[in-house]
Short mmCIF file of C-alpha atoms in Angstrom, two decimals:
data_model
loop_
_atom_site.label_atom_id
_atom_site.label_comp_id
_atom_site.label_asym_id
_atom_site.label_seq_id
_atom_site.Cartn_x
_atom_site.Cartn_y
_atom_site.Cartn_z
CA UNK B 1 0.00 0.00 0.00
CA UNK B 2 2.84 2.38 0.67
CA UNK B 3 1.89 2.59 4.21
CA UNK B 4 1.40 0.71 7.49
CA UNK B 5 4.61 -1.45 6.10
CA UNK B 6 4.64 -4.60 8.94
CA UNK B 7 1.11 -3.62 9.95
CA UNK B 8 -1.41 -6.31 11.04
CA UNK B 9 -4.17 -4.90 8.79
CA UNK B 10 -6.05 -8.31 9.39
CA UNK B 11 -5.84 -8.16 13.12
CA UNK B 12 -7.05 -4.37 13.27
CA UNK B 13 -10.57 -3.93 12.60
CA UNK B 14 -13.43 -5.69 15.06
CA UNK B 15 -16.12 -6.23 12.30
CA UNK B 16 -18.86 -6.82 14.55
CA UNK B 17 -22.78 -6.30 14.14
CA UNK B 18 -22.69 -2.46 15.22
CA UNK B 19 -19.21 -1.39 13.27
CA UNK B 20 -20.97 -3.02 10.07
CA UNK B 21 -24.01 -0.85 10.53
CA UNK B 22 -22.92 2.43 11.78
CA UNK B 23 -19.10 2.80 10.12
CA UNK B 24 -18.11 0.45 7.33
CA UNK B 25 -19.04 1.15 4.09
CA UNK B 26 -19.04 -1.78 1.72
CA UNK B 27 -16.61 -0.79 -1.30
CA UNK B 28 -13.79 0.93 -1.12
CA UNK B 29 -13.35 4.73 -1.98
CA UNK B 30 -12.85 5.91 -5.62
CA UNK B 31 -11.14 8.37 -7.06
CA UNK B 32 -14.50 9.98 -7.54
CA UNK B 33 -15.81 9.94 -4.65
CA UNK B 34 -12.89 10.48 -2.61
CA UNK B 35 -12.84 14.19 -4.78
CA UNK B 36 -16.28 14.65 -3.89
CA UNK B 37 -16.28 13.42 0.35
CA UNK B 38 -12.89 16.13 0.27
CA UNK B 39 -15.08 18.71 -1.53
CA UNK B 40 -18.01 18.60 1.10
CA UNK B 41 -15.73 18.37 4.05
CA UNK B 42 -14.17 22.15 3.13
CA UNK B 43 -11.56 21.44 0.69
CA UNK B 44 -9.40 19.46 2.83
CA UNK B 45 -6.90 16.56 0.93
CA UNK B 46 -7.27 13.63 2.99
CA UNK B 47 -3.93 12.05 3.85
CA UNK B 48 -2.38 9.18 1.73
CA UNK B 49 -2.19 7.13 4.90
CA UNK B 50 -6.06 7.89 5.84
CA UNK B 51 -6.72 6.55 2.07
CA UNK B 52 -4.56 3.66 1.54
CA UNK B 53 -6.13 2.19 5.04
CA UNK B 54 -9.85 2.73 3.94
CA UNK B 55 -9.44 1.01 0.32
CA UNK B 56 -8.38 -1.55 2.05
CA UNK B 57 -10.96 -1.88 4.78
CA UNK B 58 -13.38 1.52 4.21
CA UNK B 59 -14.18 2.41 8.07
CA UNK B 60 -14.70 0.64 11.33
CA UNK B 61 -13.96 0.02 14.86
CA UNK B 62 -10.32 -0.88 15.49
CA UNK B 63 -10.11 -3.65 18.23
CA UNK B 64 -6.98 -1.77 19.54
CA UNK B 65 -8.57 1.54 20.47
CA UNK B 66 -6.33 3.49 22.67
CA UNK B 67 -3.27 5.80 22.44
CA UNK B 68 -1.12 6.75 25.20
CA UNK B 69 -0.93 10.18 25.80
CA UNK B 70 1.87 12.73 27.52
CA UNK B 71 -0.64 14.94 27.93
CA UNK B 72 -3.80 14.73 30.05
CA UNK B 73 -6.90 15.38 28.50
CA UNK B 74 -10.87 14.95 29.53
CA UNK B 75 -10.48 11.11 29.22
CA UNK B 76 -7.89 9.85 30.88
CA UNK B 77 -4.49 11.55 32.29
CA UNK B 78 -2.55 9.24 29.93
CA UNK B 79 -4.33 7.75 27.04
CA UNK B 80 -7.32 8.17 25.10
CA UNK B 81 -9.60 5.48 23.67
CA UNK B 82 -12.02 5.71 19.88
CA UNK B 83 -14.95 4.40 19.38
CA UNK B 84 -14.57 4.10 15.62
CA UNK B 85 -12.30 5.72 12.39
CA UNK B 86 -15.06 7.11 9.87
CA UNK B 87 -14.93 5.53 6.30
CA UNK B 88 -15.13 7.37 2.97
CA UNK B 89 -18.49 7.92 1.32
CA UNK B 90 -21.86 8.58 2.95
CA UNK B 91 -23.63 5.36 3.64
CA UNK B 92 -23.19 4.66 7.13
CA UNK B 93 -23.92 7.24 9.86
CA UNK B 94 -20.38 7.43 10.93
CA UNK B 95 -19.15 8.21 7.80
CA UNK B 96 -16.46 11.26 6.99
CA UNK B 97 -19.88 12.41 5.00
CA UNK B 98 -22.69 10.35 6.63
CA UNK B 99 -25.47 11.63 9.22
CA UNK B 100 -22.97 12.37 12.06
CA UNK B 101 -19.96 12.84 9.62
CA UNK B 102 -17.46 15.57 9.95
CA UNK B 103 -19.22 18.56 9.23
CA UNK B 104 -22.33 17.51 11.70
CA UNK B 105 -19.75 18.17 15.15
CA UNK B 106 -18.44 21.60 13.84
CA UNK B 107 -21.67 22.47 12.02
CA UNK B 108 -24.19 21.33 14.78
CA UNK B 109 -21.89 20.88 18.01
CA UNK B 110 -19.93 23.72 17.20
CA UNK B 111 -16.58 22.20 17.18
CA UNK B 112 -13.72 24.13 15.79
CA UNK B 113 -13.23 24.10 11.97
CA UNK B 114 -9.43 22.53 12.03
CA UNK B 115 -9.72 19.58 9.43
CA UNK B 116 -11.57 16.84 9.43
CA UNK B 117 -13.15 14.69 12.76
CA UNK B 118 -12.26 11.20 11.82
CA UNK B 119 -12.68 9.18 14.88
CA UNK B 120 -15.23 9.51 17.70
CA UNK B 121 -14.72 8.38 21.71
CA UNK B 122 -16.47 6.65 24.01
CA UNK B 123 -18.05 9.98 25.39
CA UNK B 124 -20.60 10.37 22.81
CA UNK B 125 -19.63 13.99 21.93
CA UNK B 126 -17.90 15.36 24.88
CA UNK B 127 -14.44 14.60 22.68
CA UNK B 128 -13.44 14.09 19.31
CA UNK B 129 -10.01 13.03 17.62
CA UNK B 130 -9.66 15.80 14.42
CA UNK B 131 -7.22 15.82 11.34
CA UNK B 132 -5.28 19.14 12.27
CA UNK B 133 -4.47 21.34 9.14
CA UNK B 134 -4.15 24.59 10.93
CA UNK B 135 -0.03 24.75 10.39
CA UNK B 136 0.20 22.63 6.79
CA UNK B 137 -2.97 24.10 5.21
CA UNK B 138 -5.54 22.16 3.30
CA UNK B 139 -3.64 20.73 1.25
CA UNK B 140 -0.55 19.64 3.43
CA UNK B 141 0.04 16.15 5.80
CA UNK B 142 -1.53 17.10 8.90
CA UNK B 143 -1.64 16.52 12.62
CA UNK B 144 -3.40 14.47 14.66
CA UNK B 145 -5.53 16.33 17.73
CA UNK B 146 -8.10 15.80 20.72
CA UNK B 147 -10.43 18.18 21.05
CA UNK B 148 -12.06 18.18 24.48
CA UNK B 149 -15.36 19.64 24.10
CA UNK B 150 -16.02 19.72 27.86
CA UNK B 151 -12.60 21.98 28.11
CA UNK B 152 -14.14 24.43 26.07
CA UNK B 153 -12.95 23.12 23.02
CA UNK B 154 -9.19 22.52 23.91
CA UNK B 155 -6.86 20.95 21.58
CA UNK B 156 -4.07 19.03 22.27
CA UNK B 157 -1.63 17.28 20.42
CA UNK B 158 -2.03 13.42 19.64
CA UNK B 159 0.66 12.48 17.22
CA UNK B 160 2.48 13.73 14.25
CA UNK B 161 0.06 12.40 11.24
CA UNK B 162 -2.94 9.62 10.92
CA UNK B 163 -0.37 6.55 10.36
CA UNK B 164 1.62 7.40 13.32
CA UNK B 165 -2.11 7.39 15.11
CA UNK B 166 -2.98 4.35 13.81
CA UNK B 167 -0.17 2.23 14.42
CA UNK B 168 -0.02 3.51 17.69
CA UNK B 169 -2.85 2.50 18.94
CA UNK B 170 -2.90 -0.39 21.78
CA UNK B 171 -5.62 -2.97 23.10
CA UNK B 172 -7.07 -1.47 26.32
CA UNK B 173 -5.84 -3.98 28.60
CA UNK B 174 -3.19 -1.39 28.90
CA UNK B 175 -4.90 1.03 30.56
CA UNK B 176 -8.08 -0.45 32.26
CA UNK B 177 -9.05 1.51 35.24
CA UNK B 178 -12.67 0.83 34.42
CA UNK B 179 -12.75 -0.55 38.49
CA UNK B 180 -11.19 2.25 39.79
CA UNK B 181 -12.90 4.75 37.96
CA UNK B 182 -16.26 3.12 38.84
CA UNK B 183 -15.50 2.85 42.78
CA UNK B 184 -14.44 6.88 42.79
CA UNK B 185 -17.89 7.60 40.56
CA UNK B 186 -19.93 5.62 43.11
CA UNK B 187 -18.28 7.45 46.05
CA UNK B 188 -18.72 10.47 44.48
CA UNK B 189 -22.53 10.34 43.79
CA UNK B 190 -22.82 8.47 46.89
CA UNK B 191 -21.04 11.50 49.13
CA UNK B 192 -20.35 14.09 47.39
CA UNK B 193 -21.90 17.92 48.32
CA UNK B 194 -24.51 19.32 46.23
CA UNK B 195 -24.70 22.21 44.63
CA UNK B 196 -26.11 25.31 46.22
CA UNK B 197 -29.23 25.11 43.63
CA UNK B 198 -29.54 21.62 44.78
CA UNK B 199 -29.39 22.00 47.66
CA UNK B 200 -32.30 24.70 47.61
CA UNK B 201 -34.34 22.81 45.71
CA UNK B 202 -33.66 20.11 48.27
CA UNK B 203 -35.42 22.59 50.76
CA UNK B 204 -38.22 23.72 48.31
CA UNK B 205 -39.92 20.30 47.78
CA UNK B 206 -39.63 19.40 51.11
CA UNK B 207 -43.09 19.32 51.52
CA UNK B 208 -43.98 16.86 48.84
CA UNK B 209 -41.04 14.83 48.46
CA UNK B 210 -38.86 14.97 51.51
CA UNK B 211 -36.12 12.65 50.95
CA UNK B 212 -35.37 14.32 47.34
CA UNK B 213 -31.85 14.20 48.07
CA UNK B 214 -31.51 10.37 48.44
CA UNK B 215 -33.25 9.85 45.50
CA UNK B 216 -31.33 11.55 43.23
CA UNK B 217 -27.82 10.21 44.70
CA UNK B 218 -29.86 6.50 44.09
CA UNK B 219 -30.56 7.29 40.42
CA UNK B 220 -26.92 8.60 39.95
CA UNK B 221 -25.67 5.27 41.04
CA UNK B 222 -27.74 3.78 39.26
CA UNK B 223 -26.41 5.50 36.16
CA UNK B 224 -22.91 5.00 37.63
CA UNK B 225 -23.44 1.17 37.43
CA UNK B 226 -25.19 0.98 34.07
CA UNK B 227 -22.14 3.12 32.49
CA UNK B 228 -19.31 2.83 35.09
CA UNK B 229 -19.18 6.48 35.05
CA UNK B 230 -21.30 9.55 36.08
CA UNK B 231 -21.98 11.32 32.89
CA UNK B 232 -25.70 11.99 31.23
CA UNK B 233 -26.40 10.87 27.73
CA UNK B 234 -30.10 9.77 25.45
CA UNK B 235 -30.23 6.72 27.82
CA UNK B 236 -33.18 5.77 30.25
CA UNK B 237 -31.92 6.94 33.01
CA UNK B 238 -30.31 9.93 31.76
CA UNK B 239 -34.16 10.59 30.38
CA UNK B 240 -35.60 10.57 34.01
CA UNK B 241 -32.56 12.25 35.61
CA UNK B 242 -32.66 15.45 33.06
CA UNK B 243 -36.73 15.11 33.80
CA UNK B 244 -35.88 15.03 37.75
CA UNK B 245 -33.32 17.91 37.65
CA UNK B 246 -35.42 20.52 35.26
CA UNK B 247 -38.84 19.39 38.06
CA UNK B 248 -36.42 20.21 40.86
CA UNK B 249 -35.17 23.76 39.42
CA UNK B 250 -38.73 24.61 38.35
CA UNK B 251 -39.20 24.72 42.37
CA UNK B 252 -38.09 27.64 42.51
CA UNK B 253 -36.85 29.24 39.61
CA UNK B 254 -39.06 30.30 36.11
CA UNK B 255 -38.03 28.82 33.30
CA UNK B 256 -38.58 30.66 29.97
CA UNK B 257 -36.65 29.01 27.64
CA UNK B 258 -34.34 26.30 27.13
CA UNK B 259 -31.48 28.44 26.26
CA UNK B 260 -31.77 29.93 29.44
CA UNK B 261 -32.10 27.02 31.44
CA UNK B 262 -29.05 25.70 30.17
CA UNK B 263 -27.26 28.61 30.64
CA UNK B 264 -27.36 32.11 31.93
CA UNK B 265 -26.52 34.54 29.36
CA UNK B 266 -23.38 35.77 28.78
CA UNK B 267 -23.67 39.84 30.00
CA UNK B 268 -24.20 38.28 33.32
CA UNK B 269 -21.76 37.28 35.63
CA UNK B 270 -22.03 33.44 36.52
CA UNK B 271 -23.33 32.93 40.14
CA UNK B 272 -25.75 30.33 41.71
CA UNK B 273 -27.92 33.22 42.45
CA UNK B 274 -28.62 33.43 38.34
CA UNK B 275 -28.97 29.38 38.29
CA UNK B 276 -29.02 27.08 35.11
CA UNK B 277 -28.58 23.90 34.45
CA UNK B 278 -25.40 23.90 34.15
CA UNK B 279 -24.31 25.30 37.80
CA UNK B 280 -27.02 22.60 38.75
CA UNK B 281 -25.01 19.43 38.39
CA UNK B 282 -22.09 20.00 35.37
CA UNK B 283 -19.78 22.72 36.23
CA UNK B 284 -19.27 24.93 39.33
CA UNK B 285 -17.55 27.72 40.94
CA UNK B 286 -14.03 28.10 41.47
CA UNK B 287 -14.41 30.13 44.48
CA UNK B 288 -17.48 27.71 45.83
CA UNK B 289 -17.32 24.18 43.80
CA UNK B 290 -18.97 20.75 44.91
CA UNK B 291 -18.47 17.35 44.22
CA UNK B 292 -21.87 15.65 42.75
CA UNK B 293 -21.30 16.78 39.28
CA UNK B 294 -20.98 15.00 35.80
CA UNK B 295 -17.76 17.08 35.20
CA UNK B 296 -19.27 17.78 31.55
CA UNK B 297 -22.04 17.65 29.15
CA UNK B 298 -22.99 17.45 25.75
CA UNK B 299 -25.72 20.20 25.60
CA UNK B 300 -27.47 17.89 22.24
CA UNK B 301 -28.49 15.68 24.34
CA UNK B 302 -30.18 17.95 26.78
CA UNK B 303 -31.68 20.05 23.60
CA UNK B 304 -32.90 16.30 22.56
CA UNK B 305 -34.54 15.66 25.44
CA UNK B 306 -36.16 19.19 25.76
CA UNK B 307 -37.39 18.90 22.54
CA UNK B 308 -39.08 15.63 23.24
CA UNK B 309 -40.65 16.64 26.62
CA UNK B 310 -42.53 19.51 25.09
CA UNK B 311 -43.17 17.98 21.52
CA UNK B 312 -44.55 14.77 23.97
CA UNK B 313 -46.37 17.82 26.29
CA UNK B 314 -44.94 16.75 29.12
CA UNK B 315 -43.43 19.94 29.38
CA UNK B 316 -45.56 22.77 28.63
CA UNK B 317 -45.38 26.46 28.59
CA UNK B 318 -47.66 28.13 31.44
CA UNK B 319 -47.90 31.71 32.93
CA UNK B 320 -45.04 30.95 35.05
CA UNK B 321 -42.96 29.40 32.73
CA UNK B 322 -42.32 26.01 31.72
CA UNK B 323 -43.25 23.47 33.98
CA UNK B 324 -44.07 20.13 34.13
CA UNK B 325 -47.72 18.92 33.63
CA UNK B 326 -49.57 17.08 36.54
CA UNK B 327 -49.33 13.60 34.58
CA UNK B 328 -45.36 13.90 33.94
CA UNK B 329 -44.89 14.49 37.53
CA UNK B 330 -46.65 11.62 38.21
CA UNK B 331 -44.73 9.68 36.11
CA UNK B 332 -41.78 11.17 37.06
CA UNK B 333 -42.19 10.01 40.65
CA UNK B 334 -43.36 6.51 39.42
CA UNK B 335 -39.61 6.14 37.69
CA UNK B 336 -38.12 7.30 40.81
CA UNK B 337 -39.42 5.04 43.20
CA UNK B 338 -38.85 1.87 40.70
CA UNK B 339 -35.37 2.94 40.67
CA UNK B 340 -34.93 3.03 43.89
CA UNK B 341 -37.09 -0.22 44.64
CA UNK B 342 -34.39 -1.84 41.81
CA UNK B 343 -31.86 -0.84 44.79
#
């Protein structure tokens, strides 16, 4: 091929069920089309090495799918592991051109325009591994970056071009703290101090649900032991923990629109006494932080599920804002107590 000399290009890929649907596309690229993925991606020449590995398998899931690191970066202080390399073309999802292609982070996620996202992570958005043509231009060999959209977008260096990446990648066995991490997440959902708006919503509902508190640290371990990590995503769970979070802030706070409830607006300074989700359970304050926090977010997913709950009415818009109706409350209730039944 002219590349990956020595390479086990047999052993690589893990061509199960999922990689099939979602990343590999079933011929290799063509002159043609490679001109015309390059085209819709902003110009950008995709490296020799990037091509001569998709002709000969076009997209997948690598079964060695991490890369020691120098540098720490959201994932892990010393490595950082793909879910998938996206194939040429624009028939599977996770293609450099498919439905969440390239263009859909920086487009619709607002990543920065640096090249081309080629491989995604376990995080489901919070960071993405980029082709960096910032210093070689469009047309040059470039870089290979992780961009850590919980850091507000930070880039750091991976390795010097896509082969290097490649054949640098090692099985995971390496670096499997999956235990540890899941012992510190349950400890931390278990004990950890609340937030301020938490902890006044904690007071609020009093009244109608007066051990609030231990139900949401029993749904958080819940999530803890689905995932092994604390982090919110399009799951179950996730669904009744966003619900459970937006009925607690609504206790006493108006809600007018989602934008706002994610986030107060910039011209004011951040402070729990303007709260949003975000100083809820994501990020908090350097001068007053707390511990029960996902540590990051993907704001689509929260969007998603906004959308749903009023397209679905159980969110609706009232005098007072947007609130919950009657019915999702109910409900909402319902899924707490079987999760903490399931205890």
């Amino acid at each position: 091929m002219g590349h990956f000399e020595g390479f086990d290009m047999a052993g690589f890929w893990d061509d199960s069920a999922y990689a099939l649907g979602e990343y590999v596309e079933e011929t290799p690229p063509t002159p043609e089309l490679v001109a015309s993925v390059e085209e819709e991606l902003g110009g950008y020449r995709l490296p020799d090495s990037y091509l001569a590995l998709m002709t000969a398998h076009n997209g997948g899931t690598p079964d060695r799918d991490h890369f020691p690191m120098d540098e720490p970066t959201s994932w892990a202080d010393d490595h950082i592991a793909i879910t998938g390399i996206r194939g040429v073309g624009r028939t599977r999802p996770q293609s450099l051109c498919g439905e969440f292609g390239s263009r859909f982070w920086i487009d619709m996620w607002e990543y920065p325009d640096i090249g081309v996202y080629f491989a995604d992570t376990p995080s489901a958005g919070h960071d993405m591994l980029a082709l960096d043509y910032r210093a070689c231009g469009k047309h040059g060999e470039p870089t290979v970056v992780h961009v850590d959209q919980e850091g507000d977008f930070a880039i750091t260096p991976v390795a010097e071009n896509f082969e290097a990446f490649v054949t640098g990648l090692v099985d995971e066995s390496v670096f499997d703290t999956s235990e540890e991490d899941r012992l510190d997440a349950l400890a931390t959902v278990r004990d950890g101090g609340f937030s301020p708006v938490l902890s006044r919503a904690f007071h609020e509902v009093a009244d109608v649900l007066p051990d609030a508190d231990r139900r949401l640290r029993v749904l958080a371990e819940a999530i803890v032991h689905d995932k092994g990590f604390f982090a919110l995503h399009a799951d179950e769970r996730s669904t009744l923990m966003y619900d459970y979070l937006f009925w607690l802030f609504t206790s006493f706070n108006q809600v007018d629109s989602f934008d706002r409830y994610l986030k107060t607006p910039a011209e004011h300074e951040r402070s729990y006494a303007l709260p949003d989700y975000e100083l809820m359970i994501v990020f908090g304050l350097v001068a007053d932080p707390y511990d029960f926090s996902t540590g990051g977010y993907a704001p689509g997913f929260v969007e998603d599920w906004w959308n749903s709950r009023v397209a679905s009415g159980h969110i609706a818009g009232t005098a007072d804002g947007y609130r919950m109706t009657d019915a999702a409350v109910t409900a909402l209730f319902d899924g707490l107590a079987a999760v903490v039944d399931d205890r």
